[in-house]
Short mmCIF file of C-alpha atoms and ligand atoms in Angstrom, two decimals:
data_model
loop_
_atom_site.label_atom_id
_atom_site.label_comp_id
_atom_site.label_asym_id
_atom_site.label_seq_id
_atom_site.Cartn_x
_atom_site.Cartn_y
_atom_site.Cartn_z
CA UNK A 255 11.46 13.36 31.59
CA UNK A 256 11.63 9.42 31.64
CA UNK A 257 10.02 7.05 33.34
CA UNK A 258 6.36 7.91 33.60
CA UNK A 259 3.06 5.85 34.12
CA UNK A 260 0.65 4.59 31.40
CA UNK A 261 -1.90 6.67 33.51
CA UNK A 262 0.44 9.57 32.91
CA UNK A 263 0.75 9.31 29.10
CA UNK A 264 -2.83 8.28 28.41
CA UNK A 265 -4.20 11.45 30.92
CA UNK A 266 -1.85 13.86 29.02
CA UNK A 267 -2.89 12.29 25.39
CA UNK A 268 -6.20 12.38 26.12
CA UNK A 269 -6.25 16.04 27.16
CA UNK A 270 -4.29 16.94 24.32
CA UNK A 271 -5.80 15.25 21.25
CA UNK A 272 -3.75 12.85 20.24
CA UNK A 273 -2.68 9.05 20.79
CA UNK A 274 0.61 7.47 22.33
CA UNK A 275 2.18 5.23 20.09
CA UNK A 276 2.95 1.39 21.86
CA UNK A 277 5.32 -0.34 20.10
CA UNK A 278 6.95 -3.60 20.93
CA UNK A 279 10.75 -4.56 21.57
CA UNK A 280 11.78 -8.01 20.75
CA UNK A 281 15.44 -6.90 21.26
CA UNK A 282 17.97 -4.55 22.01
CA UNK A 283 17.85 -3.37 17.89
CA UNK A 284 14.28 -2.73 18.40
CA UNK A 285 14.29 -0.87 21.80
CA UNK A 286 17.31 1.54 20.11
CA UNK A 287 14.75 2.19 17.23
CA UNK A 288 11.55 3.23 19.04
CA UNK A 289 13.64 5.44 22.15
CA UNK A 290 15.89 7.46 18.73
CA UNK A 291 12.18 7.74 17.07
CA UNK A 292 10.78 9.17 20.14
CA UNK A 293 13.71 11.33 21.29
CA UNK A 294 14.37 12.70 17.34
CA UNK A 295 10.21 13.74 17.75
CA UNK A 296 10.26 14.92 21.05
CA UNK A 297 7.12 11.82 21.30
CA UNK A 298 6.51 10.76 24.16
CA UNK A 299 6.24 6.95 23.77
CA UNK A 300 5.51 3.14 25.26
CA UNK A 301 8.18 0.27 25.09
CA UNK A 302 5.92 -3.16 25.28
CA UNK A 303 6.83 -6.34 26.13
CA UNK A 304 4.21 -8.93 25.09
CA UNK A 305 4.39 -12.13 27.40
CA UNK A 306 3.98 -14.11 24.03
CA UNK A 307 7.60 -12.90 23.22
CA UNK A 308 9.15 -13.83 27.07
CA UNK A 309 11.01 -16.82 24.58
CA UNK A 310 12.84 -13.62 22.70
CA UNK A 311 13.22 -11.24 25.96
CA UNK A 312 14.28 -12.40 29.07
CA UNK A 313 12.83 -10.46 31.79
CA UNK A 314 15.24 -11.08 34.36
CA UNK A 315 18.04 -10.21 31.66
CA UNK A 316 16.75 -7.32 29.51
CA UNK A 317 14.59 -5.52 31.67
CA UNK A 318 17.38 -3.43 33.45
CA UNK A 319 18.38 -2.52 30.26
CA UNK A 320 14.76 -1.58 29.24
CA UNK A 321 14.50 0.43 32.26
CA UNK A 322 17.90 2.23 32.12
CA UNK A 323 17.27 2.87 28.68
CA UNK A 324 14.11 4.59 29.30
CA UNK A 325 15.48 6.87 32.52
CA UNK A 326 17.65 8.11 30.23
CA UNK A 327 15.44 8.93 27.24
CA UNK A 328 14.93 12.64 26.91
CA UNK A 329 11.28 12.43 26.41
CA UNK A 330 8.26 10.64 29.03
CA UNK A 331 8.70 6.79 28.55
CA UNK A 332 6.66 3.87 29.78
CA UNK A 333 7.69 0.49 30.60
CA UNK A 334 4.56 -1.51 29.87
CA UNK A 335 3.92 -5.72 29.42
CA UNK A 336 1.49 -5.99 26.57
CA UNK A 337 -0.85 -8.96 26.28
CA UNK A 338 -0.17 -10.24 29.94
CA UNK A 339 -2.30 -13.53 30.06
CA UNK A 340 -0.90 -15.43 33.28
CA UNK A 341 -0.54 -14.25 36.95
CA UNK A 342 3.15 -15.12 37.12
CA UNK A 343 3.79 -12.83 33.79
CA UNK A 344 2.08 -9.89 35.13
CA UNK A 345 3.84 -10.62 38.63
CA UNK A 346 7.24 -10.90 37.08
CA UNK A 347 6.57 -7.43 34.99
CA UNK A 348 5.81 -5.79 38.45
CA UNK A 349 9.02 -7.09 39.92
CA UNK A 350 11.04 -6.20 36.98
CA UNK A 351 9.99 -2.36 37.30
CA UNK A 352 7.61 -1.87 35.09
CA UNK A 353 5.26 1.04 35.12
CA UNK A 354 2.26 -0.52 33.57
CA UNK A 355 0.76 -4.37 32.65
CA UNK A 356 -1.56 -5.15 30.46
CA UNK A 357 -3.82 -7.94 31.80
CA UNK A 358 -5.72 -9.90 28.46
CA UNK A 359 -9.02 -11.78 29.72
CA UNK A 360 -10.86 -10.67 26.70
CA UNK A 361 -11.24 -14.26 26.21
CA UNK A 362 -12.87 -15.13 29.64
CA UNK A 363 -16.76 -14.24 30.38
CA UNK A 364 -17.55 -10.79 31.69
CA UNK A 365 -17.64 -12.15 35.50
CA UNK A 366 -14.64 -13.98 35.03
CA UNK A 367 -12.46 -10.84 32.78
CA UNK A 368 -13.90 -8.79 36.24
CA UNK A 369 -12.78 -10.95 38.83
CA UNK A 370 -9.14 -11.33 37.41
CA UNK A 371 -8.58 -7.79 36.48
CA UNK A 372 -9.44 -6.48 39.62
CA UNK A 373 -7.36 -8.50 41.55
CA UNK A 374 -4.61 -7.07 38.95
CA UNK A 375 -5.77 -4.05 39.46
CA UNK A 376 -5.62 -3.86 43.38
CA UNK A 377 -2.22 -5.41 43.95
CA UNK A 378 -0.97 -3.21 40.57
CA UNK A 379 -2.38 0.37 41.70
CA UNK A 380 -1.19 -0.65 45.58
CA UNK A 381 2.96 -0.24 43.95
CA UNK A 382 2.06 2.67 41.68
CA UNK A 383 1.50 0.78 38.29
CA UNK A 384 -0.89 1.36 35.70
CA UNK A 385 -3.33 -1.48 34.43
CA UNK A 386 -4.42 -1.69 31.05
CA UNK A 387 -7.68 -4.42 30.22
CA UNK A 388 -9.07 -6.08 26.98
CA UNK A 389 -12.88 -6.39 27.05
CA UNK A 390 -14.15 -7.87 23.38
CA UNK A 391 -11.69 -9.70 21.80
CA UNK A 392 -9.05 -8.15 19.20
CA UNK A 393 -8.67 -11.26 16.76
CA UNK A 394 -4.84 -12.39 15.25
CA UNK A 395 -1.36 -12.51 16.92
CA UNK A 396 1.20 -10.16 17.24
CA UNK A 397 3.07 -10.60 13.71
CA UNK A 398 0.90 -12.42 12.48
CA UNK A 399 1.69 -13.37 9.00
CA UNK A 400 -1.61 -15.37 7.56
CA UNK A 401 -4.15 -12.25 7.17
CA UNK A 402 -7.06 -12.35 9.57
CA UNK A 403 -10.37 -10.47 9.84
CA UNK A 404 -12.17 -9.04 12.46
CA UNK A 405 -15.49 -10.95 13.97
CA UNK A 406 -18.29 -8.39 14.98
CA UNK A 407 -19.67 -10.92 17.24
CA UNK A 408 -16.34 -10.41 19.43
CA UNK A 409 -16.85 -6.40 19.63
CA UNK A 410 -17.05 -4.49 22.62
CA UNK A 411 -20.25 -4.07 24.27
CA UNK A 412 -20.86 -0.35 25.27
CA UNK A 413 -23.01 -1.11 28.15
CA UNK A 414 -20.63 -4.08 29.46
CA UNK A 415 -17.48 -1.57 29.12
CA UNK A 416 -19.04 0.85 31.69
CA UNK A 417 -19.65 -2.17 33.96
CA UNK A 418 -16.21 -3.46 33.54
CA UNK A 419 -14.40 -0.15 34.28
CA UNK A 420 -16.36 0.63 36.97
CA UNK A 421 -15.85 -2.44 38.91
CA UNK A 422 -12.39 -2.76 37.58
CA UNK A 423 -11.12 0.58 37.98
CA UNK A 424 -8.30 -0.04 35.35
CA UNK A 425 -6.61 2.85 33.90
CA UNK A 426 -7.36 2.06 30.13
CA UNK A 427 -9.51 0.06 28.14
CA UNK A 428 -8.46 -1.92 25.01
CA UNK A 429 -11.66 -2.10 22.48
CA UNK A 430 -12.23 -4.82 19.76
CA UNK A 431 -14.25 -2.66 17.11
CA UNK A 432 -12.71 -3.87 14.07
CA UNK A 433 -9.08 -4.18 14.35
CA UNK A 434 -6.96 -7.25 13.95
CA UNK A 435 -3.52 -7.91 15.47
CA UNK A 436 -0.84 -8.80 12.33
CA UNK A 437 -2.00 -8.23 8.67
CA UNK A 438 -5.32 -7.26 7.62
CA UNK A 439 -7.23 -9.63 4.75
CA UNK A 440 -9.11 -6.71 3.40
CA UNK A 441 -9.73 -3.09 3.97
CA UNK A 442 -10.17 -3.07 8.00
CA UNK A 443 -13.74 -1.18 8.51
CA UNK A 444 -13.75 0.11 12.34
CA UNK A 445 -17.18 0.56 14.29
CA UNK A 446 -16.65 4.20 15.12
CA UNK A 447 -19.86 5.09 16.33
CA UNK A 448 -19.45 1.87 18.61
CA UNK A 449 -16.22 3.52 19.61
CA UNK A 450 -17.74 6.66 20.53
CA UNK A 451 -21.11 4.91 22.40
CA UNK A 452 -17.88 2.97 24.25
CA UNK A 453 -16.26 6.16 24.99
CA UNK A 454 -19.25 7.45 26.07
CA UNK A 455 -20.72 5.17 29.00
CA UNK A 456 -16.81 4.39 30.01
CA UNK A 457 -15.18 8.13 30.06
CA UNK A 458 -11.71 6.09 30.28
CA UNK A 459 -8.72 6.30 27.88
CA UNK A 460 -9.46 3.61 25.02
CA UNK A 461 -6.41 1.51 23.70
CA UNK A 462 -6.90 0.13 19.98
CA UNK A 463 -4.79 -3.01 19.26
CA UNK A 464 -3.61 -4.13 16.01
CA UNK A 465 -2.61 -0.44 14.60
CA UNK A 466 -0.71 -2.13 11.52
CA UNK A 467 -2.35 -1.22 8.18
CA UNK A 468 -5.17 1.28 9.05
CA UNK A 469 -5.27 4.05 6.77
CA UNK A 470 -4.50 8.04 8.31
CA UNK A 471 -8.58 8.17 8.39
CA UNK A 472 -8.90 5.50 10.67
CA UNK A 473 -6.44 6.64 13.14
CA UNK A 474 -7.89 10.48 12.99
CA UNK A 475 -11.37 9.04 13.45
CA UNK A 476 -10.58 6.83 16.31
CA UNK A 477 -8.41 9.17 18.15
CA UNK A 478 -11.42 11.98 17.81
CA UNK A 479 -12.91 9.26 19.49
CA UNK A 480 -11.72 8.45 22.31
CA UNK A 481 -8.14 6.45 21.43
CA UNK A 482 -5.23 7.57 23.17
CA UNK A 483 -3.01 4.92 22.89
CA UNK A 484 -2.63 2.55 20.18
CA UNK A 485 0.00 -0.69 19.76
CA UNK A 486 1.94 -1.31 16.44
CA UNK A 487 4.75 -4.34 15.82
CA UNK A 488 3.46 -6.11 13.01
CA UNK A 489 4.81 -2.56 10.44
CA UNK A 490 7.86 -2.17 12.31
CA UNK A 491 8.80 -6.30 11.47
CA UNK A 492 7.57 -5.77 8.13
CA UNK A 493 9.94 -2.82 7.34
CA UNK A 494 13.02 -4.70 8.74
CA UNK A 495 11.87 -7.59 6.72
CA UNK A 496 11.88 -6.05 3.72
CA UNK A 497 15.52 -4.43 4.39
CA UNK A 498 16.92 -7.91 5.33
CA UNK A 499 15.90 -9.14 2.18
CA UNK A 500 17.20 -6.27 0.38
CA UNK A 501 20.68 -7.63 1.89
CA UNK A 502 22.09 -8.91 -1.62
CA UNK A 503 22.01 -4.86 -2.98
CA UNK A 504 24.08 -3.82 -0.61
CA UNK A 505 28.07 -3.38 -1.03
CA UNK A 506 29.84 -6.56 -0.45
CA UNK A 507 32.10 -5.52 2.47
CA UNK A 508 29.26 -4.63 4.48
CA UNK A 509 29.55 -5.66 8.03
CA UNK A 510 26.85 -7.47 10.12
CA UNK A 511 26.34 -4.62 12.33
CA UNK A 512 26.72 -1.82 9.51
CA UNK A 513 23.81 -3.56 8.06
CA UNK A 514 21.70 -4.10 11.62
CA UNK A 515 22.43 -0.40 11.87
CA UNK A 516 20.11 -0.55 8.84
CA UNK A 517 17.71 -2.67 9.68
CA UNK A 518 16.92 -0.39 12.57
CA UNK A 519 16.99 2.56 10.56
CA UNK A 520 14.02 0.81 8.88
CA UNK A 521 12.14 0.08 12.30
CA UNK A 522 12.78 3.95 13.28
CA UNK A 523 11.51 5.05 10.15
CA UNK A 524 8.25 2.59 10.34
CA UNK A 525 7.52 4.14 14.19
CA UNK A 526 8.23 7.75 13.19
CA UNK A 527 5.58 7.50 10.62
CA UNK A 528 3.51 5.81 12.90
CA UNK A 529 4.19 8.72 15.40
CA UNK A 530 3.55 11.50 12.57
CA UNK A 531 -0.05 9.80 11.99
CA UNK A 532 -1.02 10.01 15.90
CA UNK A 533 0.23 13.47 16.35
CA UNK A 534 2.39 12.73 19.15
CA UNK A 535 5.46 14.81 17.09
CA UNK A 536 6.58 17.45 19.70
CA UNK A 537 4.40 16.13 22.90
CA UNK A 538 6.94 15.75 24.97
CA UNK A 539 7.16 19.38 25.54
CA UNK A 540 4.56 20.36 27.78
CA UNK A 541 3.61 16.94 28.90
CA UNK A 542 1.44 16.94 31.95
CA UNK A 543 1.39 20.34 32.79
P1 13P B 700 0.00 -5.15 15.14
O1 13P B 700 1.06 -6.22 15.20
O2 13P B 700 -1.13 -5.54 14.26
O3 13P B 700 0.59 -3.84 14.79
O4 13P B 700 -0.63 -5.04 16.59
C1 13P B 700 0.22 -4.84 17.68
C2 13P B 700 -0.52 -4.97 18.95
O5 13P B 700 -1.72 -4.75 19.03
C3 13P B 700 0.26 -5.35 20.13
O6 13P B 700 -0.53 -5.56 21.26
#
């Protein structure tokens, strides 16, 4: 199994109904949480670095062990850069062995988003890596702790997506049709039948950001819809949050890596759930074929 393109996993969840679950390491606690999620669900799965957490993971450093990690894993793995934003960060991911990037110009004009992603996309696809693009802008940060709401004005345009994939030729588009990255203020509302008028004119795998705190609904409804991959961190922080501060209930002679073994317990838990919702359980069996 192992290391596999985005191209790969979004082809093979797309012709099988369901979505691949993108979930972001920080460190080596939460790359051992995702890879024993994916590998006790037979899942196949994506390990993201975002460049806005390069001050947590050092590239040079922790990408080896990234890579290695996911050669070994039992089920198809991708090693993917999430939220790429500068030239030298989506360079670096290429060096480092990566086997997709994520380039984010959703905040650049339609020429502009164009121009830069298919210069991405031409020197990615000429070393046999997968390019994901934002077009319409997915509001909040990753994590974000002050609760944010989605602006309609930022949504995807159907009839710009088609131009945009067309002339980009990247391997999957991430929408903005009512998600937010971090916590939502409010029930999130998505714009399905914008999804499926996206999914539509594009006929590409769709990415949805911000998959922290949509309801089962949402997820069935946008993976009927063309969603085949879709990012979580802000649930798995949360969850070890909530077992760090649980800290003073535990037995006193409990050691600091007794309780990280805990802590991650709570991450794996917080992506298996995730990975029950998508209906990615068992995938990893048949994959491709
Ligand atoms: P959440 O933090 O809202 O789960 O979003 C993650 C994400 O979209 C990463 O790109």
């Amino acid at each position: 199994m192992a290391l596999v393109s985005l191209r790969e996993l979004v082809t093979d969840a797309s012709r099988r109904g369901y979505a691949v679950g993108s979930f972001n390491v920080v460190n080596m606690d939460t790359l051992q949480a995702i890879l024993q999620a994916a590998e006790e669900n037979g899942s196949p799965v994506i390990l993201s670095v975002a460049e806005g957490h390069f001050h947590f993971v050092d590239l040079d450093e922790f990408s080896p062990v990234i890579l290695k990690a996911a050669e070994k894993a039992r089920v198809p793995v991708a090693v993917h850069l999430d939220h790429g934003q500068t030239f030298p960060a989506i360079v670096k991911a290429l060096r480092s062995g990566f086997t997709s990037v994520m380039f984010d110009g959703s905040l650049l004009s339609l020429e502009e988003n164009i121009t830069r992603t298919r210069e991405i996309t031409r020197m990615a696809h000429a070393v046999g890596v997968s390019v994901e693009a934002e077009l319409g802008h997915v509001t909040g940060g990753e994590g974000d702790a002050s609760p944010g709401v989605a602006d309609p004005s930022l949504y995807t345009d159907p009839k710009e997506a088609a131009i945009f994939v067309q002339k980009t030729e990247v391997d999957a588009l991430a929408v903005a049709v009512g998600t937010v990255h971090g916590i939502y203020k409010g029930k999130p509302e998505l714009d399905i039948p914008r999804l499926a008028r996206i999914r539509e004119a594009t006929q590409v795998p769709l990415v949805l950001h911000g998959g922290s705190g949509l309801s089962d609904a949402d997820f069935q409804a946008a993976i009927a819809n063309g969603i085949a991959k879709i990012n979580v961190y802000t649930d798995m922080s949360q969850r070890a949050m909530q077992k760090i501060r649980s800290v003073d209930t535990l037995p006193q002679e409990t050691g600091f890596p007794e309780f990280m073994c805990l802590v991650k317990e709570a991450m794996q838990e917080a992506v298996t759930e995730k990975m029950q919702i998508f209906g990615s359980v068992g995938k990893a069996t048949g994959f491709g074929s």
